[in-house]
Coordinates of C-alpha atoms in Angstrom, one line a residue:
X116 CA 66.6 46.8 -10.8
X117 CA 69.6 44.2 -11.4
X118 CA 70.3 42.1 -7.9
X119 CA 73.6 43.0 -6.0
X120 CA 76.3 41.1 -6.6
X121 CA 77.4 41.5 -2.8
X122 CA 74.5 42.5 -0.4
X123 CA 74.9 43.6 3.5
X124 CA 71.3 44.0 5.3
X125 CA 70.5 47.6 5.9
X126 CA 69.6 46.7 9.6
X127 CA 70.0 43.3 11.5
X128 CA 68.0 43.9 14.4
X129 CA 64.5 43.2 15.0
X130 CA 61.5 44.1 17.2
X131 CA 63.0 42.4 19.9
X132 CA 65.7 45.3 20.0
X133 CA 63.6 47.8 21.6
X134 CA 64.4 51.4 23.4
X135 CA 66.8 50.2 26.2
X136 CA 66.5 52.4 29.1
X137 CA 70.4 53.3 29.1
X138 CA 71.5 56.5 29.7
X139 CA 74.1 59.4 27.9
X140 CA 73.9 61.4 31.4
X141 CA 77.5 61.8 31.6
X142 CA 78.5 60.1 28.5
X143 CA 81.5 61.7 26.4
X144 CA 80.6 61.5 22.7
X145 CA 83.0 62.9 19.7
X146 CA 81.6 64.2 17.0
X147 CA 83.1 64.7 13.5
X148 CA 81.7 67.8 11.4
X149 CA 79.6 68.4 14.2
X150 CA 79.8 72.3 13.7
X151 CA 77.0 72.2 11.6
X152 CA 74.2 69.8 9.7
X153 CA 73.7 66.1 11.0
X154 CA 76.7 66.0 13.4
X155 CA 75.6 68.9 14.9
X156 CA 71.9 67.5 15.1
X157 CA 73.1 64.1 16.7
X158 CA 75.3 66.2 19.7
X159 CA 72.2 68.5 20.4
X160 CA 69.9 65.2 20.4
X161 CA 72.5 63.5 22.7
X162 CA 73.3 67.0 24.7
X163 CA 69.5 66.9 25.6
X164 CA 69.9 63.7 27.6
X165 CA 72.9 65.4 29.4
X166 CA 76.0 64.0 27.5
X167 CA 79.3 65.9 27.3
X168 CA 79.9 66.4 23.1
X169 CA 83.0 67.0 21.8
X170 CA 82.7 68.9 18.7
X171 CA 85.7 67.9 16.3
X172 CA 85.4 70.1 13.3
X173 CA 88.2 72.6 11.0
X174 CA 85.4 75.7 11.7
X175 CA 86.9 77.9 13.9
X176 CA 86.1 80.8 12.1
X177 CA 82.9 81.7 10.4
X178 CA 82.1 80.3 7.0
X179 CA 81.3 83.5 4.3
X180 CA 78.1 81.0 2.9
X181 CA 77.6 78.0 5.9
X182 CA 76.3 78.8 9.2
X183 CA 78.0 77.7 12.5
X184 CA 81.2 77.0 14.2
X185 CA 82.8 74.8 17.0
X186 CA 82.4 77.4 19.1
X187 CA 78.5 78.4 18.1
X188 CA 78.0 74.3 18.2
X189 CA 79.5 74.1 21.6
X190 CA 76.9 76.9 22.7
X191 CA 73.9 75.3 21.5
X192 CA 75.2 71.8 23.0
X193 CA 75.2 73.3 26.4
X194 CA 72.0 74.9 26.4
X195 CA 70.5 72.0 25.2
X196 CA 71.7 70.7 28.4
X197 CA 74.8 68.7 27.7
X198 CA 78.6 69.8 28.7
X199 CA 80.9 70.4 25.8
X200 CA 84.1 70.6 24.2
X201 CA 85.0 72.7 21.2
X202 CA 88.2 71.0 19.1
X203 CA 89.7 72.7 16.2
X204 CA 90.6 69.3 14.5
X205 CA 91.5 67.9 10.3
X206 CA 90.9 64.1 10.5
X207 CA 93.5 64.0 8.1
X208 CA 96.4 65.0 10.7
X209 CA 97.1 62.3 13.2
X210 CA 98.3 64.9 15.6
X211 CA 95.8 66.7 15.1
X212 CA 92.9 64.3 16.2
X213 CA 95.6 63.0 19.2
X214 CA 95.2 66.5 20.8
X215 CA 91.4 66.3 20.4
X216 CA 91.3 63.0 22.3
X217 CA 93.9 64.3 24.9
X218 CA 91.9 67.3 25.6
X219 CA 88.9 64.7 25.5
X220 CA 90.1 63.1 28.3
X221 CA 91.5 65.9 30.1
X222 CA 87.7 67.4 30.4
X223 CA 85.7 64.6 30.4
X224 CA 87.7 61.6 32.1
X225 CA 87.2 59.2 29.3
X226 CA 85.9 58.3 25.7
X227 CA 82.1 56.5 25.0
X228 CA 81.3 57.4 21.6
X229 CA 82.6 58.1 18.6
X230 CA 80.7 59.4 15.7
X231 CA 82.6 59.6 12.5
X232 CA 80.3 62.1 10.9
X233 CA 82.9 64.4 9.1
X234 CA 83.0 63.6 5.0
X235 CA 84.4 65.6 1.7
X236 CA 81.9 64.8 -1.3
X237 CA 82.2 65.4 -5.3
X238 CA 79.6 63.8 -7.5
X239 CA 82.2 63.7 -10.3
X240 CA 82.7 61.1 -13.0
X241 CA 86.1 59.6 -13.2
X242 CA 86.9 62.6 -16.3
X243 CA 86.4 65.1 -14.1
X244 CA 87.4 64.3 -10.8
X245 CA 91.2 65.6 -10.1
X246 CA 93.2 63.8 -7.8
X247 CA 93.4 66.5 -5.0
X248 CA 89.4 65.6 -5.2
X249 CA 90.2 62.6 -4.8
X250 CA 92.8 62.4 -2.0
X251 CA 90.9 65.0 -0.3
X252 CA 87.6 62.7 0.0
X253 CA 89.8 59.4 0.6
X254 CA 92.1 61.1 3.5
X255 CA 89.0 62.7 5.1
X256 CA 86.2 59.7 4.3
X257 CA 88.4 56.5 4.7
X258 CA 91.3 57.7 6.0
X259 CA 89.7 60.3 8.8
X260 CA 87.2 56.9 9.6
X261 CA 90.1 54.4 10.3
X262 CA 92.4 56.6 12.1
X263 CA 89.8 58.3 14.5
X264 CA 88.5 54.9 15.6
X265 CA 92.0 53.6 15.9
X266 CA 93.2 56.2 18.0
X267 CA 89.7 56.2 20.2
X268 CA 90.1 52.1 20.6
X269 CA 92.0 52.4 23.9
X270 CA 89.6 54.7 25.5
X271 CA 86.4 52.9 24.3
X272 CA 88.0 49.5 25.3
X273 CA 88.1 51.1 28.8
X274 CA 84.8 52.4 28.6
X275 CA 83.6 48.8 27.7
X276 CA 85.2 47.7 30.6
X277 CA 83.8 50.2 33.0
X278 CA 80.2 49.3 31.4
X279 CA 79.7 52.3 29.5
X280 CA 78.3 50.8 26.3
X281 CA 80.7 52.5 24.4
X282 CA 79.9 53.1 20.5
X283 CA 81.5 54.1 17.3
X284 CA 78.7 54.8 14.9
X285 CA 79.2 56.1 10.8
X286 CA 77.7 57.6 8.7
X287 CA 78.2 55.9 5.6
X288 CA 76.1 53.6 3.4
X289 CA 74.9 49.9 2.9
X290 CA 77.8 48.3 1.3
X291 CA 75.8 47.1 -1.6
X292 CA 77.4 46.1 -5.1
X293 CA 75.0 48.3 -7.6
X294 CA 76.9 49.5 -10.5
X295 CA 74.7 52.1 -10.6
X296 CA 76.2 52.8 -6.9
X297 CA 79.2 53.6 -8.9
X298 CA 79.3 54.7 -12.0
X299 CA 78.7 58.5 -12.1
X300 CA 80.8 59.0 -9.2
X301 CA 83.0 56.3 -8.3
X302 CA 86.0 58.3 -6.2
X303 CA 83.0 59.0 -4.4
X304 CA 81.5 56.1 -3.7
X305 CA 84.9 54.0 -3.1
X306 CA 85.7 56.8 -0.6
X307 CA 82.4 56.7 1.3
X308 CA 82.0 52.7 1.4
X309 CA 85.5 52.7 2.6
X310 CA 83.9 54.2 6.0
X311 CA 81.4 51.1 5.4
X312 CA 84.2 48.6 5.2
X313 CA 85.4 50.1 8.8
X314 CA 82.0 49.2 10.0
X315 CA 82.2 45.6 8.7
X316 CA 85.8 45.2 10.1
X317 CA 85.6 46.9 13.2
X318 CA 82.7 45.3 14.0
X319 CA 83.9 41.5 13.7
X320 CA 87.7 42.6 15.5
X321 CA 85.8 44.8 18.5
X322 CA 83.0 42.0 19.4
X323 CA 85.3 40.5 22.0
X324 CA 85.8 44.1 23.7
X325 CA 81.8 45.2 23.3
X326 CA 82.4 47.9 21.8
X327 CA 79.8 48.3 18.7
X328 CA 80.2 49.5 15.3
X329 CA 77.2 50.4 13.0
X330 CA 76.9 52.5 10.2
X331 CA 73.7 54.8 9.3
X332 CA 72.0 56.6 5.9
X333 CA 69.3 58.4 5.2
X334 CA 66.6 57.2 3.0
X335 CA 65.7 60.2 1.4
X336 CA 68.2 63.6 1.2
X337 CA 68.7 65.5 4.2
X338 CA 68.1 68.8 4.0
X339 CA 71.3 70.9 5.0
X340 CA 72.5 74.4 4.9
X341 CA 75.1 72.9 2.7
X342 CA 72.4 71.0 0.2
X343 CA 72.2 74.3 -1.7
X344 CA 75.8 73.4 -3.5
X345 CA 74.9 69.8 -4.0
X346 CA 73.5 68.4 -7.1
X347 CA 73.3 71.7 -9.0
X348 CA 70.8 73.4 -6.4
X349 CA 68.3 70.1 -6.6
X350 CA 67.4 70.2 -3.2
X351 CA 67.1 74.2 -2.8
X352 CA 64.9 75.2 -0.1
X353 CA 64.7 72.0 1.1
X354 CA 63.1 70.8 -2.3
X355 CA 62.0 66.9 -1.4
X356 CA 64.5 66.6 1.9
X357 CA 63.7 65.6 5.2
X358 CA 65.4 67.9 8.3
X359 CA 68.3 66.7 10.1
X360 CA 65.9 65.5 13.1
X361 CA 65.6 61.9 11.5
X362 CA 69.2 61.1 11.5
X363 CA 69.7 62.2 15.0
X364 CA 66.7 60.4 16.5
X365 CA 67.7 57.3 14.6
X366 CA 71.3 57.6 15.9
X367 CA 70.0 57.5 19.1
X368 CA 68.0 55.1 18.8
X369 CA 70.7 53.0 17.9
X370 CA 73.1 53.7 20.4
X371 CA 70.5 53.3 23.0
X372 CA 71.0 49.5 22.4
X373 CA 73.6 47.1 24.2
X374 CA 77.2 47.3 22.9
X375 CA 77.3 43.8 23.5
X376 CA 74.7 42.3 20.9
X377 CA 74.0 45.2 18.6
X378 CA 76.8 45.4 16.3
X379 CA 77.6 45.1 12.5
X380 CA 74.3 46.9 11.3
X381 CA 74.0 49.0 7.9
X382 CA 70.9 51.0 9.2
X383 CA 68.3 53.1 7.5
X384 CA 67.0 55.8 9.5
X385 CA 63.5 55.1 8.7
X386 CA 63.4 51.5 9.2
X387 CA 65.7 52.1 12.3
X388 CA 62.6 54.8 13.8
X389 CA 59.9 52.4 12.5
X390 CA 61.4 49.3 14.7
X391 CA 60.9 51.5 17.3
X392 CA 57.4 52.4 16.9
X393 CA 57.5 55.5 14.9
X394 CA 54.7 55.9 12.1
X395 CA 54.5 60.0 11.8
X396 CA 57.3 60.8 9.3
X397 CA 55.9 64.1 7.5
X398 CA 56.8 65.9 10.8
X399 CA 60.1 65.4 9.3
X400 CA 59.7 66.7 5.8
X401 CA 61.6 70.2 5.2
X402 CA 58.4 70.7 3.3
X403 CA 55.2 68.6 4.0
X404 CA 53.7 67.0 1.0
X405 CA 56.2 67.0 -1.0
X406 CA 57.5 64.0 -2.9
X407 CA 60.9 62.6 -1.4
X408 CA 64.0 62.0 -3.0
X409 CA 65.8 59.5 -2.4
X410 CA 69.2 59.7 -1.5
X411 CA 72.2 58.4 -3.2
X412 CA 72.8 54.6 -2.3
X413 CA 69.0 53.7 -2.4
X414 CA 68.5 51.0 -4.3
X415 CA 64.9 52.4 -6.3
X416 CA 62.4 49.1 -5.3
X417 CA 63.5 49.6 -1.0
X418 CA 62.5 53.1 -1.6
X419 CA 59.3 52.1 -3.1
X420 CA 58.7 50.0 -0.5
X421 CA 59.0 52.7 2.4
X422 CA 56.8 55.2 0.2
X423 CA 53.8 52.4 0.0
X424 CA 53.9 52.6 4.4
X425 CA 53.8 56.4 4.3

């Protein structure tokens, strides 16, 4: 596999980071796309330890194919044992996001996290991408990124002040030069490493305020009720995906750790979960025993690698 021409580390931190005993009692976290899938599995992970989760998603109304709403997220939040907050909000619209953070702040008092979870997809070759494709994955991937976490600064500068440990975490991948990264989808891939380059900048202009910026991917699909209309049904059923459990656990792994220090990190979720001691991971499999796919991003050899520990 031909070197990168520009390589970031997947994950800068070390042993010596391990579970810090800090605390999302009464933290406010807002979630992108957290109606259904892995934003909603990192706000019922987070709910558990008591946090207030703001779910900031367009589904309002039930979906005739995908499960879940704001409202039906909310629910589950609060039974998990967390507060929440239901926002009908398009990352695309400025206003839009302002009234979510208002609203925010009206209920909860203040801002902690931010997870910019919410993305458009098309695995499209240039040919057959239109440009409403296009815009639509650049205003909601790069454009939805920047603008939430600009509009969230104030209110995560204040938490850093208050000593909250305030966080913006994405979920967007190693920003890695592989031409193979790019070339049977490049909108795509120019769209989702724009949310990477927010990471790299955000991280170097926030240091002085400690608030941290880190971006997460998943080693291997992720099993979703919205997998089914990726990749021409490849991961039907599940087929060779882990469940949604190992990107939440690994998200909260990482924003368990100080504001301060941990910042700047493209993370896997596997080697995140296996700095902290983790070594079961076919209790995450969709379907035990099956052989895992990578997932887009992966450069071939690293996955290799992480098969030879399992």
């Amino acid at each position: 596999h031909a070197l990168s021409v520009l390589y970031f580390p997947w994950l800068t931190f070390c042993a010596t980071f391990a579970m810090s005993n800090i605390s999302f009692r009464g933290k406010t976290v807002i979630i992108t796309g957290a109606s259904r899938g892995i934003g909603k599995a990192i706000g019922l992970r987070l709910a558990k330890d008591g946090a207030n989760i703001v779910i900031a998603a367009k589904t309002a109304t039930p979906h005739p194919k995908l499960p879940g709403t704001i409202y039906t997220a909310a629910d589950e939040m609060m039974k998990a044992g967390g507060k929440a907050l239901a926002c009908i909000v398009d990352v695309r619209d400025q206003a839009s996001i302002q009234k979510c953070i208002d609203e925010t702040i009206v209920k909860f008092g203040g801002i902690d996290i931010l997870v910019n979870n919410a993305s458009a997809i098309a695995l499209t070759n240039t040919a057959d991408t239109d440009m409403k494709r296009y815009d639509l994955m650049h205003h909601i991937n790069t454009r939805g990124t920047y603008l939430f976490s600009k509009l969230c600064l104030p209110h995560l500068r204040d938490s850093a002040k208050r000593g909250r440990n305030p966080h913006i975490l994405n979920l967007s991948p190693p920003l890695s030069m592989v031409p193979e990264f790019f070339g049977g989808h490049v909108a795509y891939t120019m769209a989702k490493y724009g949310m990477s380059m927010c990471v790299l900048g955000m991280a170097e202009e926030f240091k002085p305020d400690g608030i941290a910026v880190n971006a997460i991917w998943p080693l291997t699909m992720i099993w979703t009720a919205a997998a089914d209309f990726l990749q021409d049904g490849l991961a039907a059923g599940g087929r060779g995906c882990r469940r949604v459990e190992i990107m939440s656990d690994a998200a909260h792994a990482m924003m368990s750790k100080p504001s301060g220090s941990y910042t700047g990190n493209f993370a896997i979720d596997e080697e995140v979960l296996r700095a902290e001691g983790v070594k079961d991971f076919e209790k995450y499999s969709a379907n035990p025993g099956e052989f895992l796919i990578p997932d887009l991003f992966i450069d071939p050899e690293k996955f290799d690698l992480f098969n030879s520990k399992m």
